[in-house]
Short mmCIF file of C-alpha atoms and ligand atoms in Angstrom, two decimals:
data_model
loop_
_atom_site.label_atom_id
_atom_site.label_comp_id
_atom_site.label_asym_id
_atom_site.label_seq_id
_atom_site.Cartn_x
_atom_site.Cartn_y
_atom_site.Cartn_z
CA MET A 1 -15.46 23.28 18.39
CA ILE A 2 -15.39 21.11 21.27
CA PRO A 3 -11.94 19.17 20.64
CA TYR A 4 -11.49 15.50 21.18
CA GLY A 5 -8.92 15.93 23.63
CA LYS A 6 -7.39 18.88 25.56
CA GLN A 7 -4.75 19.81 28.15
CA ASP A 8 -6.04 20.89 31.71
CA ILE A 9 -3.92 23.42 33.08
CA ASN A 10 -4.63 25.13 36.51
CA GLN A 11 -2.83 28.03 38.64
CA ALA A 12 -0.73 25.49 40.52
CA ASP A 13 0.83 24.13 37.31
CA ILE A 14 1.43 27.80 35.91
CA ASP A 15 3.09 28.54 39.30
CA SER A 16 5.36 25.49 39.04
CA VAL A 17 6.60 26.56 35.64
CA VAL A 18 7.08 30.06 36.64
CA ALA A 19 9.18 29.14 39.79
CA VAL A 20 11.30 27.24 37.41
CA LEU A 21 12.13 29.88 35.04
CA GLN A 22 13.08 32.22 38.22
CA SER A 23 15.35 29.45 39.52
CA ASP A 24 18.85 28.42 38.63
CA PHE A 25 18.27 25.76 36.18
CA LEU A 26 16.03 25.60 32.96
CA THR A 27 17.62 22.11 32.38
CA GLN A 28 19.53 19.49 33.90
CA GLY A 29 18.48 20.75 37.22
CA PRO A 30 16.30 19.09 40.22
CA GLN A 31 12.91 18.99 38.50
CA VAL A 32 13.71 16.04 35.93
CA PRO A 33 14.89 13.42 38.65
CA LEU A 34 11.95 14.63 40.75
CA PHE A 35 9.38 13.98 37.97
CA GLU A 36 11.09 10.67 37.37
CA LYS A 37 10.73 9.67 41.01
CA THR A 38 7.20 10.88 41.13
CA VAL A 39 6.27 8.78 38.22
CA ALA A 40 8.32 6.05 39.31
CA ALA A 41 6.47 5.53 42.42
CA TYR A 42 3.04 6.23 41.21
CA CYS A 43 3.85 3.22 38.81
CA GLY A 44 5.81 0.75 41.33
CA ALA A 45 8.78 0.79 38.94
CA GLN A 46 12.27 0.81 39.98
CA HIS A 47 13.53 3.55 37.41
CA ALA A 48 11.88 6.13 35.15
CA ILE A 49 13.88 8.03 32.42
CA ALA A 50 12.26 11.21 31.32
CA VAL A 51 13.07 12.32 27.60
CA ASN A 52 11.70 15.00 25.21
CA SER A 53 8.80 12.78 24.07
CA ALA A 54 7.27 9.37 23.72
CA THR A 55 9.00 8.81 20.33
CA SER A 56 12.33 9.44 21.83
CA ALA A 57 11.70 7.09 24.75
CA LEU A 58 10.52 4.31 22.03
CA HIS A 59 13.63 5.00 20.13
CA ILE A 60 16.19 4.45 23.31
CA ALA A 61 14.10 1.51 24.54
CA CYS A 62 14.91 -0.19 21.51
CA LEU A 63 18.26 0.64 21.52
CA ALA A 64 18.49 -0.59 25.09
CA LEU A 65 17.15 -3.80 24.13
CA ASP A 66 19.86 -3.82 21.37
CA LEU A 67 17.66 -3.79 18.59
CA GLY A 68 19.55 -3.35 15.31
CA GLU A 69 20.01 -4.28 11.74
CA GLY A 70 18.79 -7.97 10.83
CA ASP A 71 16.03 -7.91 14.05
CA THR A 72 12.69 -7.39 13.82
CA LEU A 73 10.20 -5.62 15.80
CA TRP A 74 6.33 -6.48 15.87
CA THR A 75 3.46 -3.81 16.93
CA SER A 76 -0.10 -3.18 16.49
CA PRO A 77 -1.52 -1.74 13.09
CA ASN A 78 -3.87 0.35 15.05
CA THR A 79 -1.66 2.99 16.58
CA PHE A 80 0.49 6.15 16.06
CA VAL A 81 2.96 5.77 13.70
CA ALA A 82 5.80 6.15 16.25
CA SER A 83 5.18 2.67 17.67
CA ALA A 84 6.42 1.32 14.50
CA ASN A 85 9.06 4.04 13.20
CA CYS A 86 11.11 3.33 16.44
CA GLY A 87 12.25 -0.12 14.69
CA LEU A 88 12.90 1.70 11.57
CA TYR A 89 15.36 4.12 13.32
CA CYS A 90 17.40 1.12 14.55
CA GLY A 91 17.51 -0.21 11.14
CA ALA A 92 15.46 -3.20 12.10
CA LYS A 93 12.58 -4.67 10.09
CA VAL A 94 9.13 -4.07 11.39
CA ASP A 95 5.91 -6.03 10.98
CA PHE A 96 2.47 -5.94 12.50
CA VAL A 97 0.30 -8.29 14.59
CA ASP A 98 -3.51 -7.54 13.75
CA ILE A 99 -5.94 -6.44 16.37
CA ASP A 100 -8.69 -7.81 18.42
CA PRO A 101 -12.24 -6.77 17.02
CA TYR A 102 -13.28 -5.98 20.40
CA THR A 103 -10.58 -4.39 22.28
CA TYR A 104 -8.72 -2.96 19.46
CA ASN A 105 -5.43 -3.84 20.93
CA MET A 106 -3.14 -6.56 19.70
CA CYS A 107 -4.80 -9.87 19.38
CA ALA A 108 -2.75 -12.43 21.72
CA ASP A 109 -4.11 -15.29 19.66
CA LYS A 110 -2.90 -13.62 16.53
CA LEU A 111 0.36 -12.89 17.96
CA GLU A 112 0.46 -16.66 19.02
CA GLN A 113 -0.18 -17.88 15.37
CA LYS A 114 2.29 -15.53 13.86
CA LEU A 115 5.09 -16.63 16.44
CA ILE A 116 4.33 -20.26 15.20
CA GLN A 117 4.87 -19.28 11.62
CA ALA A 118 7.81 -17.12 12.49
CA GLN A 119 9.75 -19.93 14.15
CA THR A 120 9.33 -22.47 11.23
CA GLN A 121 10.97 -19.83 9.35
CA ASN A 122 13.60 -18.63 11.79
CA LYS A 123 12.10 -15.08 11.77
CA LEU A 124 11.12 -14.37 15.47
CA PRO A 125 10.91 -10.77 16.27
CA LYS A 126 13.36 -9.61 18.84
CA ILE A 127 10.73 -7.11 20.34
CA VAL A 128 7.14 -6.87 20.54
CA ILE A 129 5.13 -3.51 21.43
CA PRO A 130 1.82 -3.73 22.51
CA VAL A 131 0.10 -0.78 22.38
CA HIS A 132 -2.62 0.32 25.22
CA PHE A 133 -4.97 1.35 22.70
CA ALA A 134 -7.12 4.23 24.14
CA GLY A 135 -5.88 3.55 27.70
CA GLN A 136 -7.00 -0.07 28.11
CA SER A 137 -3.97 -2.56 28.63
CA CYS A 138 -3.57 -5.14 26.61
CA ASP A 139 -3.68 -8.70 27.46
CA MET A 140 -0.40 -8.34 28.99
CA ARG A 141 0.02 -11.81 31.04
CA ARG A 142 -0.51 -13.89 27.53
CA ILE A 143 1.79 -11.58 25.90
CA HIS A 144 4.30 -11.95 28.58
CA GLN A 145 4.06 -15.71 28.62
CA LEU A 146 4.62 -15.91 24.92
CA GLY A 147 7.70 -13.39 25.58
CA GLN A 148 8.86 -16.15 27.73
CA GLN A 149 8.32 -19.03 25.46
CA TYR A 150 9.27 -17.47 22.08
CA GLY A 151 12.35 -15.24 23.68
CA PHE A 152 11.17 -11.70 22.41
CA LYS A 153 11.65 -8.77 24.54
CA ILE A 154 8.45 -6.40 25.46
CA ILE A 155 8.11 -2.68 25.44
CA GLU A 156 4.53 -1.14 26.46
CA ASP A 157 3.69 1.61 24.45
CA ALA A 158 1.34 2.97 27.07
CA SER A 159 1.10 6.61 25.62
CA HIS A 160 -2.58 6.48 26.25
CA ALA A 161 -2.60 4.97 29.53
CA ILE A 162 -0.87 6.66 32.50
CA GLY A 163 -3.27 6.59 35.44
CA GLY A 164 -4.63 3.37 34.13
CA LYS A 165 -4.16 -0.26 35.75
CA TYR A 166 -3.82 -3.97 34.60
CA LEU A 167 -5.03 -6.67 37.01
CA ASP A 168 -5.13 -3.70 39.83
CA LYS A 169 -1.40 -2.58 39.62
CA PRO A 170 -0.86 0.29 37.80
CA ILE A 171 0.28 0.47 34.09
CA GLY A 172 4.17 1.41 34.03
CA GLY A 173 5.04 -1.52 36.77
CA CYS A 174 6.57 -3.63 34.01
CA GLN A 175 5.38 -6.79 35.81
CA TYR A 176 4.55 -7.97 32.15
CA SER A 177 7.35 -6.18 30.26
CA ASP A 178 10.91 -4.96 29.79
CA ILE A 179 10.28 -1.17 29.46
CA THR A 180 7.03 0.77 29.59
CA VAL A 181 6.59 4.29 27.53
CA PHE A 182 4.22 7.07 28.17
CA SER A 183 3.64 10.28 26.47
CA PHE A 184 2.74 13.63 27.80
CA HIS A 185 1.66 15.32 24.50
CA PRO A 186 -1.05 17.81 25.33
CA VAL A 187 -3.92 15.57 24.08
CA LYS A 188 -2.87 12.61 26.38
CA ILE A 189 -3.66 12.12 30.15
CA ILE A 190 -1.31 14.43 31.70
CA THR A 191 1.03 17.12 29.84
CA THR A 192 4.55 18.39 29.90
CA ALA A 193 3.75 20.15 26.51
CA GLU A 194 6.03 17.68 24.68
CA GLY A 195 7.50 14.97 26.80
CA GLY A 196 7.85 11.05 27.38
CA LEU A 197 9.25 8.88 29.71
CA ALA A 198 10.20 5.08 30.12
CA THR A 199 10.03 3.01 33.28
CA THR A 200 11.61 -0.12 33.99
CA ASN A 201 12.86 -2.55 36.59
CA GLN A 202 16.17 -3.59 35.19
CA PRO A 203 19.09 -1.42 36.06
CA GLY A 204 21.22 -2.18 33.03
CA LEU A 205 18.53 -0.85 30.76
CA ALA A 206 17.88 2.05 32.87
CA GLU A 207 21.69 3.09 32.78
CA LYS A 208 21.84 2.71 29.06
CA MET A 209 18.76 4.84 28.31
CA GLN A 210 20.11 7.45 30.78
CA LEU A 211 23.41 7.41 28.47
CA LEU A 212 21.35 7.49 25.17
CA ARG A 213 18.99 10.52 26.22
CA SER A 214 22.38 12.86 26.58
CA HIS A 215 24.75 11.76 23.95
CA GLY A 216 25.98 8.76 25.43
CA ILE A 217 28.08 10.88 27.69
CA THR A 218 28.79 10.02 31.39
CA ARG A 219 30.57 11.75 34.30
CA ASP A 220 29.94 8.45 36.37
CA GLU A 221 33.30 6.92 37.06
CA LYS A 222 31.93 3.41 37.22
CA LEU A 223 30.74 3.99 33.54
CA MET A 224 33.95 5.10 32.57
CA THR A 225 36.61 3.02 30.57
CA LYS A 226 39.27 4.64 33.05
CA GLU A 227 39.80 6.62 35.83
CA SER A 228 38.59 10.56 35.79
CA GLU A 229 41.11 13.08 34.96
CA GLY A 230 39.61 15.76 37.16
CA GLY A 231 36.47 17.61 37.98
CA TRP A 232 35.81 18.42 34.00
CA TYR A 233 35.89 15.05 32.96
CA TYR A 234 33.51 13.02 30.98
CA GLN A 235 33.38 10.27 28.63
CA GLN A 236 31.13 9.58 25.80
CA VAL A 237 30.48 5.80 25.90
CA GLU A 238 27.61 5.28 23.36
CA LEU A 239 26.63 7.19 20.51
CA GLY A 240 23.61 8.76 22.23
CA PHE A 241 21.23 11.94 21.25
CA ASN A 242 19.89 15.06 22.83
CA TYR A 243 16.47 13.64 24.04
CA ARG A 244 16.55 15.45 27.39
CA MET A 245 13.40 16.79 28.99
CA THR A 246 13.55 20.33 30.17
CA GLU A 247 13.19 21.45 33.86
CA LEU A 248 10.11 23.66 32.59
CA GLN A 249 8.27 20.44 31.45
CA ALA A 250 9.39 18.31 34.32
CA ALA A 251 7.87 20.90 37.02
CA LEU A 252 4.84 20.91 35.06
CA GLY A 253 4.77 17.17 35.04
CA VAL A 254 5.31 16.78 38.81
CA SER A 255 2.32 19.18 39.28
CA GLN A 256 0.18 17.52 36.74
CA MET A 257 0.93 14.14 38.45
CA ALA A 258 -0.71 15.29 41.65
CA ARG A 259 -4.07 15.65 39.44
CA LEU A 260 -3.61 12.12 37.30
CA ASP A 261 -6.05 10.00 39.60
CA GLU A 262 -8.73 12.68 39.40
CA PHE A 263 -8.24 13.28 35.72
CA VAL A 264 -8.72 9.47 35.23
CA ALA A 265 -11.59 9.28 37.60
CA ILE A 266 -13.65 12.15 35.43
CA ARG A 267 -12.96 10.51 32.13
CA HIS A 268 -14.44 7.14 33.75
CA GLN A 269 -17.80 9.26 34.76
CA LEU A 270 -17.83 10.77 31.19
CA GLN A 271 -17.41 7.10 29.80
CA GLN A 272 -20.05 5.92 32.18
CA ARG A 273 -22.38 8.60 30.61
CA TYR A 274 -21.57 8.34 26.86
CA ASP A 275 -22.39 4.39 27.39
CA GLU A 276 -25.50 5.21 28.63
CA LEU A 277 -26.70 7.90 26.28
CA LEU A 278 -25.59 6.25 23.11
CA LYS A 279 -27.46 3.01 24.11
CA ASN A 280 -29.90 3.22 21.61
CA LEU A 281 -27.82 4.92 18.94
CA PRO A 282 -26.53 2.77 15.88
CA VAL A 283 -22.92 2.87 17.25
CA ILE A 284 -20.53 0.57 19.00
CA THR A 285 -19.30 2.11 22.08
CA PRO A 286 -16.06 0.86 23.28
CA TYR A 287 -15.65 -2.63 25.28
CA GLN A 288 -14.09 -2.16 28.80
CA SER A 289 -12.23 -5.54 29.89
CA PRO A 290 -12.71 -6.45 33.63
CA ASP A 291 -8.81 -7.05 33.58
CA SER A 292 -8.37 -3.24 32.94
CA TYR A 293 -9.00 -0.11 34.56
CA SER A 294 -8.68 1.90 31.41
CA ALA A 295 -7.23 5.57 31.85
CA LEU A 296 -9.53 6.17 29.07
CA HIS A 297 -7.38 8.51 26.62
CA LEU A 298 -10.12 8.00 23.84
CA TYR A 299 -13.53 7.46 23.52
CA PRO A 300 -13.80 5.51 20.02
CA ILE A 301 -17.08 4.52 18.72
CA GLN A 302 -18.06 2.50 15.77
CA ILE A 303 -20.55 3.79 13.55
CA SER A 304 -23.06 1.02 12.36
CA LEU A 305 -22.86 2.10 8.72
CA ASP A 306 -25.21 -0.82 7.90
CA LYS A 307 -28.12 0.97 9.74
CA VAL A 308 -27.21 4.62 8.79
CA LYS A 309 -27.85 5.99 5.27
CA LYS A 310 -24.35 7.89 5.51
CA SER A 311 -20.91 6.97 4.57
CA HIS A 312 -18.47 7.26 7.21
CA LYS A 313 -16.93 10.46 5.92
CA GLN A 314 -20.30 12.04 5.60
CA VAL A 315 -20.80 11.42 9.58
CA PHE A 316 -17.49 12.72 10.22
CA ASP A 317 -17.55 15.69 8.50
CA GLN A 318 -20.86 16.58 9.44
CA LEU A 319 -20.09 16.38 12.92
CA ARG A 320 -17.09 18.73 12.52
CA GLN A 321 -19.23 21.19 10.58
CA ASN A 322 -21.64 20.97 13.75
CA GLY A 323 -18.89 22.01 16.02
CA ILE A 324 -17.92 18.43 17.31
CA GLY A 325 -14.06 18.05 16.97
CA VAL A 326 -14.18 14.27 16.25
CA ASN A 327 -10.82 12.71 15.25
CA LEU A 328 -10.19 9.16 14.20
CA HIS A 329 -7.44 6.74 15.72
CA TYR A 330 -5.81 5.52 13.89
CA ILE A 331 -5.26 5.10 10.18
CA PRO A 332 -3.78 1.50 10.20
CA VAL A 333 0.05 2.27 10.01
CA HIS A 334 0.62 -0.37 7.37
CA LEU A 335 -1.55 1.44 4.80
CA GLN A 336 0.71 4.73 5.43
CA PRO A 337 2.50 5.48 1.95
CA TYR A 338 6.01 4.96 3.86
CA TYR A 339 4.86 1.27 4.79
CA GLN A 340 3.10 0.71 1.73
CA ASN A 341 6.45 1.31 -0.12
CA MET A 342 7.95 -1.20 1.97
CA GLY A 343 5.76 -3.87 0.71
CA PHE A 344 2.61 -3.81 3.42
CA LYS A 345 -0.81 -3.56 1.42
CA GLN A 346 -4.56 -3.38 1.92
CA GLY A 347 -5.88 -6.63 3.53
CA ASP A 348 -2.86 -7.16 5.33
CA TYR A 349 -4.75 -6.95 8.87
CA PRO A 350 -8.39 -7.00 8.15
CA ASN A 351 -9.67 -6.44 11.88
CA ALA A 352 -7.56 -3.00 11.93
CA GLU A 353 -8.89 -2.01 8.46
CA ASN A 354 -12.41 -3.01 9.27
CA TYR A 355 -12.47 -0.95 12.49
CA TYR A 356 -10.84 1.82 10.64
CA LYS A 357 -13.60 1.77 8.09
CA GLN A 358 -16.33 2.96 10.91
CA ALA A 359 -14.37 4.51 13.85
CA ILE A 360 -14.52 8.03 15.15
CA SER A 361 -13.08 9.07 18.49
CA ILE A 362 -15.54 11.68 20.15
CA PRO A 363 -14.66 14.18 22.64
CA MET A 364 -13.08 12.84 25.79
CA PHE A 365 -10.96 15.07 28.35
CA GLN A 366 -11.09 15.98 32.07
CA GLY A 367 -12.35 19.75 30.88
CA LEU A 368 -15.26 18.24 29.08
CA THR A 369 -18.66 19.08 30.87
CA PHE A 370 -21.70 17.09 31.05
CA GLU A 371 -23.20 20.17 29.02
CA MET A 372 -20.71 19.74 26.33
CA GLN A 373 -20.93 15.91 26.41
CA ASP A 374 -24.90 16.31 25.88
CA GLN A 375 -24.17 18.70 23.05
CA VAL A 376 -21.99 15.90 21.49
CA VAL A 377 -24.72 13.29 21.81
CA GLU A 378 -27.35 15.78 20.21
CA GLU A 379 -25.30 16.18 17.33
CA LEU A 380 -24.55 12.45 16.79
CA LYS A 381 -28.39 11.92 17.02
CA LYS A 382 -28.76 14.29 14.29
CA VAL A 383 -26.30 13.08 11.87
CA LEU A 384 -27.39 9.26 12.33
CA ALA A 385 -31.07 10.08 12.25
C1 LIG B 1 1.36 10.07 21.19
C2 LIG B 1 1.77 8.70 20.84
C3 LIG B 1 3.11 8.50 20.56
C4 LIG B 1 4.03 9.50 20.45
O1 LIG B 1 4.18 10.58 21.47
P1 LIG B 1 5.09 11.83 21.72
O2 LIG B 1 4.94 12.22 22.82
O3 LIG B 1 4.31 12.60 20.84
O4 LIG B 1 6.36 11.34 20.69
C5 LIG B 1 3.22 7.13 20.46
N1 LIG B 1 2.62 6.03 20.41
C6 LIG B 1 1.29 6.44 20.88
C7 LIG B 1 0.40 5.11 20.76
C8 LIG B 1 0.89 7.53 20.82
O5 LIG B 1 -0.60 7.91 21.11
#
């Protein structure tokens, strides 16, 4: 089976992890700060806070922005559940803004309409989380401008987007947001096995996230309520968690960062080839915005079901049977039972639902050879014939 995504591990990656195993620190050593410095420098951000997953990063990002009971968080329905769950962890309400039918990202027009309505009801969101779906940036200039106008904070869920650019600047520089979050799960662009990271240019937010990832404990006298009592002394000044990244993960991350640009360049070659090879098939290939250099985490196509004598499920199942490990990103979050129990229903976000009804993610990863890609296209041709 050709998977839809897969990590790319070379000997240098393996050596870097083995070196950590033979060193003095498996956690809380020099590799995590080095990984943070590497990512911050790459993105052009002032601060980077590495944690054990993007889910953890989203959680502490929301807490650092003081999200709590009585507050509301808005995100896209076309995302992984973690982009919404982080609001619920904080006791806040969660709501969604429908997607643009071309980019599959949160629609800035729909966001504005919803804000105008929310203002009349005194229900404006405290945080909006745009998700850079498939690696392509949202319309951040507009979303940022709306943030200024309506007073909400912005966390970019860039789990798909490390190595991508928006208006010629690396994603993660936080020009248009308060915090950006990355994921390093093995299917993403680079991996640390499990892992995530938050970037910000605001020292206060960085300090708060550093505390929250490690129990709310500090050894920095500047953050204590009184003078240190001695070399052993620390204080707990917040209620934090153990969301720390290990040294093994961070070393793998540093090693992977060295190949990030190469990984994304390979994905662009594959994208251009897919665009060409799929031209005459009854599918819609993913639109690429001129504002964005996508990291191309995914290559989601829509099957033109009106032109194919098969159902969405039949196309999907036949591809899987024929060795193509297709996937579907995403089941709209508001259609999950947990969210339906909160009152969301079918029909709430029609663009996300229509997209879901015909979307399939075909294989896209740096180890996909042209031969494998041709095989994917051949199987697609057969299934759609
Ligand atoms: C993968 C992903 C996450 C969660 O990442 P983890 O590192 O697995 O916690 C969050 N949001 C989006 C959009 C994702 O794709």
